[in-house]
Short mmCIF file of C-alpha atoms and ligand atoms in Angstrom, two decimals:
data_model
loop_
_atom_site.label_atom_id
_atom_site.label_comp_id
_atom_site.label_asym_id
_atom_site.label_seq_id
_atom_site.Cartn_x
_atom_site.Cartn_y
_atom_site.Cartn_z
CA MET A 1 92.86 84.00 120.15
CA SER A 2 92.39 83.61 116.39
CA VAL A 3 95.21 84.94 114.25
CA ILE A 4 93.15 87.69 112.62
CA LYS A 5 92.32 89.21 116.04
CA LYS A 6 96.03 89.60 116.83
CA ILE A 7 96.53 91.83 113.77
CA ASP A 8 96.94 95.54 114.52
CA LYS A 9 94.49 97.25 112.15
CA GLU A 10 96.42 100.52 112.51
CA ASN A 11 99.59 99.01 111.06
CA LEU A 12 98.40 97.07 108.04
CA PRO A 13 100.40 96.91 104.83
CA LEU A 14 98.45 98.88 102.24
CA HIS A 15 99.70 96.59 99.48
CA ILE A 16 100.72 92.93 99.64
CA ALA A 17 102.30 91.13 96.67
CA ILE A 18 102.47 87.35 96.45
CA THR A 19 104.54 85.04 94.26
CA MET A 20 102.31 81.97 94.18
CA ASP A 21 104.89 79.23 93.78
CA GLY A 22 105.07 75.46 94.24
CA ASN A 23 101.98 74.18 92.42
CA GLY A 24 103.94 71.68 90.34
CA ARG A 25 105.99 70.27 93.21
CA TRP A 26 102.91 69.99 95.40
CA ALA A 27 101.17 67.90 92.73
CA LYS A 28 104.25 65.74 92.06
CA GLU A 29 104.54 64.96 95.77
CA LYS A 30 100.99 63.62 95.55
CA GLY A 31 101.82 61.54 92.47
CA LYS A 32 99.68 63.80 90.27
CA PHE A 33 100.32 65.88 87.12
CA ARG A 34 101.57 69.45 87.53
CA ILE A 35 98.31 70.83 86.17
CA PHE A 36 96.47 69.32 89.13
CA GLY A 37 98.62 71.59 91.28
CA HIS A 38 97.57 74.64 89.27
CA GLN A 39 93.91 73.65 89.52
CA SER A 40 94.26 73.19 93.26
CA GLY A 41 95.93 76.60 93.53
CA VAL A 42 92.65 78.29 92.59
CA LYS A 43 91.20 77.53 96.03
CA ALA A 44 94.24 79.18 97.62
CA VAL A 45 93.73 82.25 95.44
CA LYS A 46 90.07 82.51 96.42
CA ASP A 47 90.73 82.10 100.14
CA THR A 48 93.68 84.50 100.14
CA VAL A 49 91.77 87.17 98.20
CA GLU A 50 88.80 86.93 100.55
CA GLY A 51 91.09 86.94 103.58
CA ALA A 52 92.95 90.01 102.39
CA ALA A 53 89.69 91.90 101.87
CA GLU A 54 88.44 90.69 105.27
CA VAL A 55 91.46 92.05 107.13
CA GLY A 56 91.38 95.38 105.26
CA ILE A 57 94.21 95.15 102.73
CA LYS A 58 93.69 97.73 99.97
CA PHE A 59 95.89 96.28 97.20
CA LEU A 60 96.77 92.65 96.57
CA THR A 61 99.02 91.70 93.65
CA LEU A 62 99.28 88.05 92.64
CA TYR A 63 102.08 86.85 90.38
CA ALA A 64 100.18 84.32 88.28
CA PHE A 65 102.25 83.97 85.10
CA SER A 66 105.65 85.41 84.26
CA THR A 67 107.18 86.33 80.90
CA GLU A 68 109.58 83.42 81.46
CA ASN A 69 106.69 80.98 82.06
CA TRP A 70 105.95 81.15 78.30
CA ASN A 71 108.99 78.88 77.96
CA ARG A 72 107.27 76.00 79.76
CA PRO A 73 105.98 72.99 77.77
CA GLU A 74 103.14 74.06 75.47
CA LYS A 75 100.72 71.66 77.13
CA GLU A 76 101.25 73.26 80.54
CA VAL A 77 100.97 76.81 79.14
CA ASN A 78 97.71 75.94 77.37
CA ALA A 79 96.31 74.33 80.49
CA LEU A 80 97.23 77.41 82.55
CA MET A 81 95.54 79.71 80.03
CA SER A 82 92.31 77.66 80.05
CA LEU A 83 92.38 77.61 83.83
CA LEU A 84 92.74 81.36 83.83
CA VAL A 85 89.74 81.81 81.53
CA SER A 86 87.48 79.52 83.57
CA THR A 87 88.59 80.96 86.92
CA ILE A 88 88.09 84.61 85.94
CA ASN A 89 84.72 83.70 84.45
CA LYS A 90 83.60 81.80 87.56
CA GLU A 91 85.02 84.18 90.15
CA THR A 92 83.80 87.53 88.82
CA LYS A 93 80.74 87.03 91.05
CA THR A 94 82.99 86.52 94.10
CA LEU A 95 84.73 89.80 93.23
CA MET A 96 81.38 91.59 92.94
CA ASP A 97 80.10 90.05 96.21
CA ASN A 98 83.23 91.22 98.01
CA ASP A 99 83.38 94.67 96.36
CA ILE A 100 86.80 93.90 94.81
CA LYS A 101 88.14 95.67 91.74
CA LEU A 102 90.20 93.59 89.29
CA GLN A 103 93.21 94.98 87.43
CA SER A 104 96.13 93.41 85.61
CA ILE A 105 99.77 94.17 84.96
CA GLY A 106 101.90 92.55 82.28
CA ASN A 107 101.99 92.10 78.54
CA ILE A 108 98.39 90.92 78.13
CA GLU A 109 98.63 91.32 74.35
CA LYS A 110 100.49 88.02 74.44
CA LEU A 111 97.59 86.18 76.09
CA PRO A 112 95.27 84.09 73.89
CA SER A 113 92.35 86.29 72.76
CA LYS A 114 89.74 84.34 74.77
CA CYS A 115 91.78 84.89 77.87
CA ARG A 116 92.25 88.59 77.23
CA GLU A 117 88.56 89.09 76.52
CA GLU A 118 87.54 87.33 79.74
CA LEU A 119 90.05 89.41 81.69
CA GLU A 120 89.00 92.71 80.12
CA GLN A 121 85.36 91.92 80.76
CA ALA A 122 85.99 91.18 84.45
CA ILE A 123 88.06 94.37 84.78
CA GLU A 124 85.22 96.39 83.22
CA GLU A 125 82.54 94.71 85.36
CA THR A 126 84.36 95.30 88.64
CA LYS A 127 85.75 98.76 87.91
CA ASN A 128 83.49 100.61 90.36
CA ASN A 129 84.26 98.29 93.31
CA SER A 130 86.26 99.94 96.03
CA ARG A 131 86.97 97.73 99.06
CA MET A 132 90.17 96.24 97.61
CA THR A 133 92.04 96.16 94.30
CA LEU A 134 93.20 92.76 93.11
CA ILE A 135 96.02 93.00 90.57
CA LEU A 136 96.88 89.92 88.51
CA ALA A 137 100.41 89.88 87.12
CA LEU A 138 100.00 88.03 83.83
CA SER A 139 102.72 87.61 81.25
CA TYR A 140 104.54 89.99 83.56
CA SER A 141 108.21 90.53 84.21
CA SER A 142 109.84 93.47 85.82
CA ARG A 143 112.58 93.89 83.23
CA TRP A 144 109.94 93.94 80.48
CA GLU A 145 108.09 96.61 82.46
CA ILE A 146 111.20 98.73 83.07
CA MET A 147 112.32 98.47 79.43
CA ASN A 148 108.85 99.57 78.33
CA ALA A 149 108.95 102.53 80.69
CA ILE A 150 112.31 103.64 79.28
CA LYS A 151 111.07 103.32 75.70
CA GLN A 152 107.99 105.44 76.50
CA ILE A 153 110.08 108.09 78.22
CA VAL A 154 112.39 108.33 75.20
CA LYS A 155 109.42 108.40 72.81
CA ASN A 156 107.87 111.28 74.76
CA GLU A 157 111.16 113.17 74.56
CA ILE A 158 111.23 113.76 78.30
CA SER A 159 114.31 115.81 79.17
CA GLU A 160 116.95 114.63 81.62
CA ASN A 161 116.08 117.11 84.38
CA GLU A 162 112.41 116.09 84.27
CA ILE A 163 113.23 112.49 85.11
CA THR A 164 112.56 111.79 88.78
CA GLU A 165 111.61 108.63 90.68
CA GLU A 166 108.01 109.86 90.70
CA LEU A 167 107.96 110.40 86.96
CA PHE A 168 109.56 107.01 86.30
CA SER A 169 106.94 105.30 88.52
CA GLN A 170 104.22 106.87 86.37
CA TYR A 171 105.56 104.93 83.37
CA LEU A 172 105.39 101.56 85.12
CA THR A 173 102.35 99.28 84.86
CA THR A 174 101.79 99.80 88.60
CA LYS A 175 101.13 103.52 88.03
CA GLY A 176 98.89 104.84 90.79
CA VAL A 177 99.42 101.78 93.00
CA PRO A 178 101.52 102.19 96.17
CA ASN A 179 104.66 100.08 96.46
CA PRO A 180 104.05 96.80 98.31
CA GLU A 181 105.09 96.93 101.96
CA LEU A 182 105.10 93.13 102.07
CA LEU A 183 106.16 90.54 99.49
CA ILE A 184 105.31 86.90 100.17
CA ARG A 185 106.69 83.89 98.29
CA THR A 186 105.51 80.34 98.90
CA SER A 187 107.26 76.99 98.37
CA GLY A 188 110.59 77.78 99.99
CA GLU A 189 112.29 79.41 97.01
CA LEU A 190 114.33 82.41 98.12
CA ARG A 191 114.31 84.52 94.98
CA ILE A 192 112.43 87.34 93.27
CA SER A 193 112.08 85.82 89.75
CA ASN A 194 111.72 89.14 87.91
CA PHE A 195 108.81 90.44 90.01
CA LEU A 196 108.32 94.16 90.78
CA LEU A 197 112.05 94.93 90.98
CA TRP A 198 111.58 98.70 91.17
CA GLN A 199 108.57 98.56 93.47
CA ILE A 200 110.02 96.23 96.13
CA ALA A 201 113.07 98.40 96.88
CA TYR A 202 111.98 98.66 100.53
CA SER A 203 109.44 95.83 100.83
CA GLU A 204 109.57 93.39 103.70
CA LEU A 205 110.12 89.87 102.38
CA TYR A 206 108.31 86.86 103.81
CA PHE A 207 109.04 83.31 102.73
CA THR A 208 107.09 80.20 103.66
CA ASP A 209 107.83 76.57 102.84
CA LYS A 210 104.16 75.89 102.18
CA HIS A 211 103.36 75.22 98.55
CA TRP A 212 100.77 77.55 97.03
CA PRO A 213 97.86 75.03 96.87
CA GLU A 214 97.98 74.68 100.67
CA PHE A 215 98.21 78.42 101.42
CA ARG A 216 95.13 79.85 103.17
CA ARG A 217 94.02 83.15 104.67
CA GLU A 218 95.47 82.12 108.07
CA ASP A 219 98.89 81.96 106.41
CA LEU A 220 98.34 85.44 105.04
CA PHE A 221 97.39 86.63 108.53
CA GLU A 222 100.56 85.01 109.95
CA SER A 223 102.66 86.89 107.38
CA ILE A 224 101.00 90.18 108.36
CA LEU A 225 101.71 89.50 112.06
CA ASP A 226 105.34 88.82 111.17
CA TYR A 227 105.45 92.06 109.18
CA GLN A 228 104.07 93.99 112.15
CA LYS A 229 106.93 92.79 114.35
CA ARG A 230 109.54 94.32 112.04
CA GLU A 231 111.17 97.70 112.33
CA ARG A 232 111.22 99.45 108.96
CA ARG A 233 114.14 101.86 109.07
CA PHE A 234 114.53 103.06 105.46
CA GLY A 235 118.20 103.70 106.06
CA LYS A 236 117.76 105.55 109.35
CA THR A 237 118.73 104.41 112.85
CA THR A 238 116.44 102.78 115.41
CA GLU A 239 116.69 105.91 117.56
CA GLN A 240 115.46 108.08 114.71
CA ILE A 241 112.55 105.72 114.04
CA LYS A 242 111.48 105.66 117.71
CA GLN A 243 111.45 109.47 117.99
C1 IPE B 301 103.55 78.44 90.39
O1 IPE B 301 103.84 77.09 90.56
C2 IPE B 301 102.62 78.69 89.22
C3 IPE B 301 103.26 79.28 88.05
C4 IPE B 301 104.48 79.68 87.95
C5 IPE B 301 102.43 79.45 86.87
P1 IPE B 301 104.94 76.34 89.66
O2 IPE B 301 104.26 75.83 88.47
O3 IPE B 301 106.09 77.21 89.46
O4 IPE B 301 105.31 75.12 90.60
P2 IPE B 301 106.79 74.59 90.91
O5 IPE B 301 107.56 75.76 91.39
O6 IPE B 301 107.31 74.02 89.64
O7 IPE B 301 106.58 73.57 91.99
C1 IPE B 302 107.58 82.75 89.53
O1 IPE B 302 107.58 81.38 89.71
C2 IPE B 302 106.45 83.15 88.66
C3 IPE B 302 105.11 82.90 89.19
C4 IPE B 302 104.81 82.44 90.37
C5 IPE B 302 104.04 83.22 88.31
P1 IPE B 302 108.52 80.41 88.82
O2 IPE B 302 108.29 79.03 89.32
O3 IPE B 302 108.27 80.66 87.40
O4 IPE B 302 109.97 80.95 89.19
P2 IPE B 302 111.38 80.22 89.10
O5 IPE B 302 111.51 79.71 87.69
O6 IPE B 302 111.39 79.12 90.09
O7 IPE B 302 112.37 81.30 89.44
MG1 MG B 303 107.82 77.55 90.47
#
């Protein structure tokens, strides 16, 4: 039986987040430049996005560029930005064909203007699509997001007794998006790297040794199957969950 058929459609994560890691190492292992790894990662993005829509995932967040990634060599940053521009430009049609809405989280003011324009245009063009929402985390870091939320709350003079988890969530860039039930990271690194710290409080974590350029929809399906085998207790006991 194919992997997708084994998935229980009644128990799908509503939101999956992925840290797409390992492009550079994948390329190095092949004797190529790191940027070749990033270029090859585009195919993995396309296949994963289509696979997620196919299986019925409603929200998919991809960690594409972190605040800390600005500290990489200028040549690599520039190459990543150009790749972003050309990919968004080329793939807007794929998003339209698959009825996928594009959104972004992160400090996009920091992106080169060409990049921001291309992104904003794709977001505008796809805004009425409704099968799935694809969220690109660009120039994103969770501490940046949380600091921003705090600053806004202070600026709005919100009083202490008004501050609840719900209110705080409304000040995050993920406002209106459910917390991810599943967080995937490729390339064998077992860390969070400043991604969605507030939102992943109860997410199931899934790590694979595969580097991002070799990740495909079947790998996504495998991660969902693994997720479906888990018992999510949220602090309660097994007996309480089974009741
Ligand atoms: C992920 O791959 C892409 C970005 C962070 C932009 P890396 O570039 O981090 O690849 P490794 O982890 O160095 O192999
Ligand atoms: C995390 O990967 C960020 C993205 C995938 C965009 P990194 O490769 O930047 O993370 P570290 O440096 O290994 O923690
Ligand atoms: Mg990395």
